[in-house]
PDB file of N, CA and C in Angstrom:
ATOM      1  N   MET E   1       2.883   0.160  -8.817  1.00 53.00           N
ATOM      2  CA  MET E   1       3.967   1.069  -8.677  1.00 53.00           C
ATOM      3  C   MET E   1       4.988   1.528  -9.721  1.00 53.00           C
ATOM      4  N   THR E   2       4.954   0.599 -10.663  1.00 63.00           N
ATOM      5  CA  THR E   2       5.928   0.777 -11.929  1.00 63.00           C
ATOM      6  C   THR E   2       5.282   2.204 -12.233  1.00 63.00           C
ATOM      7  N   GLY E   3       4.156   2.405 -12.843  1.00 65.00           N
ATOM      8  CA  GLY E   3       3.654   3.755 -13.323  1.00 65.00           C
ATOM      9  C   GLY E   3       4.226   3.907 -14.542  1.00 65.00           C
ATOM     10  N   GLY E   4       4.792   3.187 -15.295  1.00 76.00           N
ATOM     11  CA  GLY E   4       5.414   3.131 -16.537  1.00 76.00           C
ATOM     12  C   GLY E   4       7.109   4.202 -16.613  1.00 76.00           C
ATOM     13  N   GLY E   5       7.436   4.784 -17.599  1.00 95.00           N
ATOM     14  CA  GLY E   5       8.821   5.556 -17.198  1.00 95.00           C
ATOM     15  C   GLY E   5       9.703   4.595 -17.622  1.00 95.00           C
ATOM     16  N   ARG E   6      10.954   5.088 -17.061  1.00 97.00           N
ATOM     17  CA  ARG E   6      12.332   3.830 -16.997  1.00 97.00           C
ATOM     18  C   ARG E   6      13.001   4.673 -15.376  1.00 97.00           C
ATOM     19  N   TRP E   7      13.606   3.068 -15.345  1.00 98.00           N
ATOM     20  CA  TRP E   7      14.442   2.921 -13.846  1.00 98.00           C
ATOM     21  C   TRP E   7      15.832   2.789 -13.991  1.00 98.00           C
ATOM     22  N   ARG E   8      16.499   3.377 -13.103  1.00 98.00           N
ATOM     23  CA  ARG E   8      17.669   3.149 -13.143  1.00 98.00           C
ATOM     24  C   ARG E   8      18.018   2.087 -12.342  1.00 98.00           C
ATOM     25  N   VAL E   9      18.549   1.141 -12.614  1.00 98.00           N
ATOM     26  CA  VAL E   9      18.733  -0.743 -11.810  1.00 98.00           C
ATOM     27  C   VAL E   9      20.475  -0.764 -11.324  1.00 98.00           C
ATOM     28  N   THR E  10      20.583  -0.817 -10.171  1.00 97.00           N
ATOM     29  CA  THR E  10      22.289  -1.009  -9.825  1.00 97.00           C
ATOM     30  C   THR E  10      21.994  -2.327  -8.572  1.00 97.00           C
ATOM     31  N   VAL E  11      23.029  -3.303  -8.744  1.00 98.00           N
ATOM     32  CA  VAL E  11      23.390  -4.429  -7.639  1.00 98.00           C
ATOM     33  C   VAL E  11      24.376  -4.409  -7.072  1.00 98.00           C
ATOM     34  N   ASP E  12      24.324  -3.682  -5.307  1.00 97.00           N
ATOM     35  CA  ASP E  12      25.312  -3.838  -4.885  1.00 97.00           C
ATOM     36  C   ASP E  12      26.307  -4.763  -5.028  1.00 97.00           C
ATOM     37  N   ARG E  13      27.466  -5.509  -5.372  1.00 94.00           N
ATOM     38  CA  ARG E  13      28.025  -6.434  -5.557  1.00 94.00           C
ATOM     39  C   ARG E  13      29.038  -6.872  -4.642  1.00 94.00           C
ATOM     40  N   ARG E  14      28.983  -5.896  -3.548  1.00 96.00           N
ATOM     41  CA  ARG E  14      29.392  -6.205  -2.140  1.00 96.00           C
ATOM     42  C   ARG E  14      28.418  -6.833  -1.454  1.00 96.00           C
ATOM     43  N   VAL E  15      26.993  -6.547  -1.414  1.00 97.00           N
ATOM     44  CA  VAL E  15      26.219  -7.298  -0.611  1.00 97.00           C
ATOM     45  C   VAL E  15      25.584  -8.600  -1.213  1.00 97.00           C
ATOM     46  N   CYS E  16      25.902  -8.411  -2.864  1.00 97.00           N
ATOM     47  CA  CYS E  16      25.242  -9.877  -3.294  1.00 97.00           C
ATOM     48  C   CYS E  16      25.971 -11.024  -2.931  1.00 97.00           C
ATOM     49  N   VAL E  17      24.902 -11.899  -3.137  1.00 97.00           N
ATOM     50  CA  VAL E  17      25.480 -13.146  -2.203  1.00 97.00           C
ATOM     51  C   VAL E  17      25.233 -14.267  -3.293  1.00 97.00           C
ATOM     52  N   GLY E  18      24.638 -13.791  -4.556  1.00 96.00           N
ATOM     53  CA  GLY E  18      24.615 -14.936  -5.897  1.00 96.00           C
ATOM     54  C   GLY E  18      23.806 -16.217  -5.756  1.00 96.00           C
ATOM     55  N   SER E  19      22.260 -15.573  -5.152  1.00 96.00           N
ATOM     56  CA  SER E  19      21.514 -16.320  -5.007  1.00 96.00           C
ATOM     57  C   SER E  19      20.733 -16.697  -6.555  1.00 96.00           C
ATOM     58  N   GLY E  20      20.926 -15.639  -7.554  1.00 96.00           N
ATOM     59  CA  GLY E  20      20.061 -15.858  -8.882  1.00 96.00           C
ATOM     60  C   GLY E  20      18.561 -15.971  -8.611  1.00 96.00           C
ATOM     61  N   GLN E  21      18.054 -15.159  -7.562  1.00 97.00           N
ATOM     62  CA  GLN E  21      16.853 -15.182  -7.611  1.00 97.00           C
ATOM     63  C   GLN E  21      16.418 -13.888  -8.378  1.00 97.00           C
ATOM     64  N   CYS E  22      17.186 -12.794  -8.208  1.00 97.00           N
ATOM     65  CA  CYS E  22      16.626 -11.884  -9.426  1.00 97.00           C
ATOM     66  C   CYS E  22      16.900 -12.294 -10.944  1.00 97.00           C
ATOM     67  N   ALA E  23      17.875 -12.893 -11.274  1.00 97.00           N
ATOM     68  CA  ALA E  23      18.002 -13.492 -12.397  1.00 97.00           C
ATOM     69  C   ALA E  23      16.970 -14.519 -12.703  1.00 97.00           C
ATOM     70  N   GLY E  24      16.485 -15.294 -11.753  1.00 97.00           N
ATOM     71  CA  GLY E  24      15.087 -16.077 -12.134  1.00 97.00           C
ATOM     72  C   GLY E  24      13.757 -15.529 -12.015  1.00 97.00           C
ATOM     73  N   ALA E  25      13.571 -14.517 -11.467  1.00 97.00           N
ATOM     74  CA  ALA E  25      12.233 -13.367 -11.985  1.00 97.00           C
ATOM     75  C   ALA E  25      12.080 -12.383 -12.816  1.00 97.00           C
ATOM     76  N   ALA E  26      13.911 -12.241 -13.561  1.00 97.00           N
ATOM     77  CA  ALA E  26      13.429 -11.191 -14.712  1.00 97.00           C
ATOM     78  C   ALA E  26      15.104 -11.613 -15.376  1.00 97.00           C
ATOM     79  N   PRO E  27      15.324 -12.616 -16.264  1.00 97.00           N
ATOM     80  CA  PRO E  27      16.135 -13.206 -16.607  1.00 97.00           C
ATOM     81  C   PRO E  27      16.283 -12.175 -17.919  1.00 97.00           C
ATOM     82  N   LYS E  28      15.580 -11.429 -18.198  1.00 96.00           N
ATOM     83  CA  LYS E  28      15.814 -10.481 -18.965  1.00 96.00           C
ATOM     84  C   LYS E  28      16.599  -9.143 -18.629  1.00 96.00           C
ATOM     85  N   ALA E  29      16.461  -8.966 -17.482  1.00 97.00           N
ATOM     86  CA  ALA E  29      16.845  -7.885 -16.898  1.00 97.00           C
ATOM     87  C   ALA E  29      18.275  -8.184 -15.766  1.00 97.00           C
ATOM     88  N   PHE E  30      18.538  -9.449 -15.518  1.00 98.00           N
ATOM     89  CA  PHE E  30      19.447  -9.965 -14.902  1.00 98.00           C
ATOM     90  C   PHE E  30      20.435 -10.953 -14.858  1.00 98.00           C
ATOM     91  N   ARG E  31      21.826 -10.569 -15.052  1.00 97.00           N
ATOM     92  CA  ARG E  31      22.582 -11.935 -15.116  1.00 97.00           C
ATOM     93  C   ARG E  31      23.213 -11.803 -13.996  1.00 97.00           C
ATOM     94  N   LEU E  32      23.739 -13.540 -14.380  1.00 96.00           N
ATOM     95  CA  LEU E  32      24.954 -13.429 -12.908  1.00 96.00           C
ATOM     96  C   LEU E  32      26.420 -14.015 -13.763  1.00 96.00           C
ATOM     97  N   ASP E  33      27.417 -13.084 -13.073  1.00 95.00           N
ATOM     98  CA  ASP E  33      28.824 -13.234 -14.015  1.00 95.00           C
ATOM     99  C   ASP E  33      29.172 -14.541 -13.524  1.00 95.00           C
ATOM    100  N   PRO E  34      30.471 -14.890 -13.629  1.00 95.00           N
ATOM    101  CA  PRO E  34      31.095 -16.251 -13.394  1.00 95.00           C
ATOM    102  C   PRO E  34      31.678 -16.273 -12.069  1.00 95.00           C
ATOM    103  N   ALA E  35      31.414 -15.047 -11.286  1.00 93.00           N
ATOM    104  CA  ALA E  35      31.964 -15.161  -9.660  1.00 93.00           C
ATOM    105  C   ALA E  35      30.519 -15.428  -9.224  1.00 93.00           C
ATOM    106  N   HIS E  36      29.422 -15.458  -9.804  1.00 94.00           N
ATOM    107  CA  HIS E  36      27.673 -15.689  -9.658  1.00 94.00           C
ATOM    108  C   HIS E  36      27.645 -14.531  -8.796  1.00 94.00           C
ATOM    109  N   LYS E  37      27.933 -13.244  -9.200  1.00 96.00           N
ATOM    110  CA  LYS E  37      27.176 -11.980  -9.039  1.00 96.00           C
ATOM    111  C   LYS E  37      26.430 -11.876  -9.866  1.00 96.00           C
ATOM    112  N   SER E  38      25.509 -10.920  -9.310  1.00 97.00           N
ATOM    113  CA  SER E  38      24.237 -10.435 -10.229  1.00 97.00           C
ATOM    114  C   SER E  38      24.741  -9.145 -11.048  1.00 97.00           C
ATOM    115  N   HIS E  39      24.411  -8.982 -11.956  1.00 95.00           N
ATOM    116  CA  HIS E  39      24.387  -7.108 -12.599  1.00 95.00           C
ATOM    117  C   HIS E  39      23.056  -7.316 -13.189  1.00 95.00           C
ATOM    118  N   PRO E  40      22.573  -6.088 -13.963  1.00 97.00           N
ATOM    119  CA  PRO E  40      21.255  -5.788 -14.411  1.00 97.00           C
ATOM    120  C   PRO E  40      22.209  -5.862 -15.970  1.00 97.00           C
ATOM    121  N   VAL E  41      21.533  -6.627 -16.985  1.00 97.00           N
ATOM    122  CA  VAL E  41      21.560  -6.100 -18.170  1.00 97.00           C
ATOM    123  C   VAL E  41      21.916  -5.156 -18.658  1.00 97.00           C
ATOM    124  N   ALA E  42      21.134  -3.845 -18.462  1.00 96.00           N
ATOM    125  CA  ALA E  42      21.158  -2.681 -18.790  1.00 96.00           C
ATOM    126  C   ALA E  42      21.322  -1.691 -17.440  1.00 96.00           C
ATOM    127  N   SER E  43      21.741  -0.566 -17.461  1.00 91.00           N
ATOM    128  CA  SER E  43      21.632   0.029 -16.387  1.00 91.00           C
ATOM    129  C   SER E  43      20.711   0.705 -16.334  1.00 91.00           C
ATOM    130  N   GLU E  44      19.758   0.994 -17.296  1.00 97.00           N
ATOM    131  CA  GLU E  44      18.298   1.591 -17.430  1.00 97.00           C
ATOM    132  C   GLU E  44      17.076   1.064 -18.050  1.00 97.00           C
ATOM    133  N   THR E  45      16.013   0.287 -17.719  1.00 97.00           N
ATOM    134  CA  THR E  45      15.053  -0.304 -18.435  1.00 97.00           C
ATOM    135  C   THR E  45      13.619   0.400 -18.120  1.00 97.00           C
ATOM    136  N   ASP E  46      13.058   0.066 -19.205  1.00 96.00           N
ATOM    137  CA  ASP E  46      11.611   0.334 -18.488  1.00 96.00           C
ATOM    138  C   ASP E  46      11.183  -0.106 -17.446  1.00 96.00           C
ATOM    139  N   ALA E  47      10.403   0.723 -16.638  1.00 97.00           N
ATOM    140  CA  ALA E  47       9.693  -0.040 -15.468  1.00 97.00           C
ATOM    141  C   ALA E  47       9.245  -1.047 -15.440  1.00 97.00           C
ATOM    142  N   SER E  48       8.987  -2.087 -15.012  1.00 96.00           N
ATOM    143  CA  SER E  48       8.167  -3.514 -14.879  1.00 96.00           C
ATOM    144  C   SER E  48       8.355  -3.759 -13.573  1.00 96.00           C
ATOM    145  N   GLU E  49       6.846  -4.807 -13.490  1.00 97.00           N
ATOM    146  CA  GLU E  49       6.597  -5.326 -12.673  1.00 97.00           C
ATOM    147  C   GLU E  49       7.510  -6.384 -11.980  1.00 97.00           C
ATOM    148  N   GLU E  50       8.111  -7.040 -13.555  1.00 97.00           N
ATOM    149  CA  GLU E  50       8.986  -8.114 -13.550  1.00 97.00           C
ATOM    150  C   GLU E  50      10.436  -7.702 -12.456  1.00 97.00           C
ATOM    151  N   VAL E  51      10.919  -6.782 -13.073  1.00 97.00           N
ATOM    152  CA  VAL E  51      12.332  -5.877 -12.347  1.00 97.00           C
ATOM    153  C   VAL E  51      11.756  -5.840 -10.982  1.00 97.00           C
ATOM    154  N   LEU E  52      10.799  -5.082 -10.690  1.00 97.00           N
ATOM    155  CA  LEU E  52      10.582  -4.594  -9.433  1.00 97.00           C
ATOM    156  C   LEU E  52      10.290  -6.218  -8.668  1.00 97.00           C
ATOM    157  N   ALA E  53       9.676  -7.250  -8.972  1.00 97.00           N
ATOM    158  CA  ALA E  53       9.703  -8.309  -8.225  1.00 97.00           C
ATOM    159  C   ALA E  53      10.806  -8.871  -8.290  1.00 97.00           C
ATOM    160  N   ALA E  54      11.374  -8.722  -8.827  1.00 97.00           N
ATOM    161  CA  ALA E  54      13.352  -9.371  -9.046  1.00 97.00           C
ATOM    162  C   ALA E  54      14.159  -8.487  -7.767  1.00 97.00           C
ATOM    163  N   ALA E  55      13.713  -7.230  -8.065  1.00 97.00           N
ATOM    164  CA  ALA E  55      14.451  -6.826  -6.509  1.00 97.00           C
ATOM    165  C   ALA E  55      14.033  -7.190  -5.327  1.00 97.00           C
ATOM    166  N   GLU E  56      12.762  -7.489  -5.327  1.00 97.00           N
ATOM    167  CA  GLU E  56      11.820  -7.660  -4.298  1.00 97.00           C
ATOM    168  C   GLU E  56      12.308  -8.912  -3.364  1.00 97.00           C
ATOM    169  N   CYS E  57      12.218  -9.878  -4.463  1.00 96.00           N
ATOM    170  CA  CYS E  57      13.286 -11.133  -3.923  1.00 96.00           C
ATOM    171  C   CYS E  57      14.229 -11.529  -3.355  1.00 96.00           C
ATOM    172  N   CYS E  58      15.249 -10.199  -4.014  1.00 97.00           N
ATOM    173  CA  CYS E  58      16.563 -10.678  -3.259  1.00 97.00           C
ATOM    174  C   CYS E  58      16.491 -10.576  -1.805  1.00 97.00           C
ATOM    175  N   PRO E  59      17.336 -11.744  -1.423  1.00 97.00           N
ATOM    176  CA  PRO E  59      17.400 -12.062  -0.124  1.00 97.00           C
ATOM    177  C   PRO E  59      18.060 -11.193   0.701  1.00 97.00           C
ATOM    178  N   VAL E  60      19.044 -10.468   0.275  1.00 97.00           N
ATOM    179  CA  VAL E  60      20.069  -9.700   0.531  1.00 97.00           C
ATOM    180  C   VAL E  60      19.860  -8.058   0.332  1.00 97.00           C
ATOM    181  N   GLU E  61      18.661  -7.453  -0.484  1.00 95.00           N
ATOM    182  CA  GLU E  61      18.636  -6.211  -1.017  1.00 95.00           C
ATOM    183  C   GLU E  61      19.274  -5.677  -1.684  1.00 95.00           C
ATOM    184  N   ALA E  62      20.394  -6.560  -2.417  1.00 97.00           N
ATOM    185  CA  ALA E  62      20.946  -5.812  -2.832  1.00 97.00           C
ATOM    186  C   ALA E  62      20.760  -5.067  -4.356  1.00 97.00           C
ATOM    187  N   VAL E  63      19.951  -5.084  -4.934  1.00 98.00           N
ATOM    188  CA  VAL E  63      19.278  -4.950  -5.807  1.00 98.00           C
ATOM    189  C   VAL E  63      18.688  -3.275  -5.635  1.00 98.00           C
ATOM    190  N   ALA E  64      19.121  -2.290  -5.932  1.00 97.00           N
ATOM    191  CA  ALA E  64      18.207  -0.634  -6.022  1.00 97.00           C
ATOM    192  C   ALA E  64      17.519  -0.102  -7.671  1.00 97.00           C
ATOM    193  N   ILE E  65      16.349   0.361  -7.295  1.00 97.00           N
ATOM    194  CA  ILE E  65      15.780   0.937  -8.739  1.00 97.00           C
ATOM    195  C   ILE E  65      15.500   2.219  -8.098  1.00 97.00           C
ATOM    196  N   ARG E  66      15.989   2.899  -9.090  1.00 97.00           N
ATOM    197  CA  ARG E  66      15.770   4.631  -8.953  1.00 97.00           C
ATOM    198  C   ARG E  66      14.625   4.797 -10.045  1.00 97.00           C
ATOM    199  N   ARG E  67      14.167   6.193 -10.090  1.00 97.00           N
ATOM    200  CA  ARG E  67      13.185   6.662 -11.431  1.00 97.00           C
ATOM    201  C   ARG E  67      14.349   7.016 -12.505  1.00 97.00           C
ATOM    202  N   ALA E  68      14.915   6.888 -13.578  1.00 97.00           N
ATOM    203  CA  ALA E  68      15.435   7.712 -14.220  1.00 97.00           C
ATOM    204  C   ALA E  68      15.386   9.218 -14.544  1.00 97.00           C
ATOM    205  N   ASP E  69      14.088   9.484 -14.814  1.00 96.00           N
ATOM    206  CA  ASP E  69      14.003  11.225 -14.819  1.00 96.00           C
ATOM    207  C   ASP E  69      14.198  11.607 -13.518  1.00 96.00           C
ATOM    208  N   THR E  70      13.850  11.105 -12.090  1.00 96.00           N
ATOM    209  CA  THR E  70      14.031  12.024 -11.110  1.00 96.00           C
ATOM    210  C   THR E  70      15.081  11.536 -10.076  1.00 96.00           C
ATOM    211  N   GLY E  71      15.570   9.949 -10.074  1.00 96.00           N
ATOM    212  CA  GLY E  71      16.310  10.011  -9.079  1.00 96.00           C
ATOM    213  C   GLY E  71      15.661   9.448  -8.101  1.00 96.00           C
ATOM    214  N   GLU E  72      14.102   9.457  -7.776  1.00 96.00           N
ATOM    215  CA  GLU E  72      13.509   8.706  -6.904  1.00 96.00           C
ATOM    216  C   GLU E  72      13.418   7.255  -6.448  1.00 96.00           C
ATOM    217  N   THR E  73      13.862   7.090  -5.231  1.00 96.00           N
ATOM    218  CA  THR E  73      13.668   5.720  -4.884  1.00 96.00           C
ATOM    219  C   THR E  73      12.520   4.741  -5.196  1.00 96.00           C
ATOM    220  N   VAL E  74      12.652   3.639  -5.855  1.00 96.00           N
ATOM    221  CA  VAL E  74      11.542   2.945  -6.346  1.00 96.00           C
ATOM    222  C   VAL E  74      11.636   1.754  -5.326  1.00 96.00           C
ATOM    223  N   PHE E  75      13.253   1.184  -5.125  1.00 96.00           N
ATOM    224  CA  PHE E  75      13.206   0.020  -4.302  1.00 96.00           C
ATOM    225  C   PHE E  75      14.443   0.280  -3.945  1.00 96.00           C
ATOM    226  N   PRO E  76      14.997  -0.368  -2.711  1.00 94.00           N
ATOM    227  CA  PRO E  76      14.210  -0.401  -1.583  1.00 94.00           C
ATOM    228  C   PRO E  76      13.055   0.778  -1.063  1.00 94.00           C
ATOM    229  N   PRO E  77      12.262   0.011  -0.084  1.00 86.00           N
ATOM    230  CA  PRO E  77      11.497   1.441   0.021  1.00 86.00           C
ATOM    231  C   PRO E  77      12.529   2.225   1.420  1.00 86.00           C
ATOM    232  N   GLU E  78      12.108   3.681   1.064  1.00 80.00           N
ATOM    233  CA  GLU E  78      12.708   4.084   2.418  1.00 80.00           C
ATOM    234  C   GLU E  78      12.253   4.440   3.545  1.00 80.00           C
ATOM    235  N   ASP E  79      12.766   3.942   4.831  1.00 69.00           N
ATOM    236  CA  ASP E  79      11.748   4.026   6.154  1.00 69.00           C
ATOM    237  C   ASP E  79      11.414   5.215   6.415  1.00 69.00           C
TER     238      ASP E  79
END
């Protein structure tokens, strides 16, 4: 599903529970701050399986990914 290109990555800090699973799955893309809330290292990144896996492993789906060029949702999947 990566298909190349660039993604905009956000973390909803109101939802984030600080599990650190995203930072563990993609340590170059996510960090935990002193309040143990996740944030992306950069708001835009190259599309990658690692970043997608990090979003997918979030227990509360706090991580969202959109294509940078079109705004199309990559994750979470739209129902």
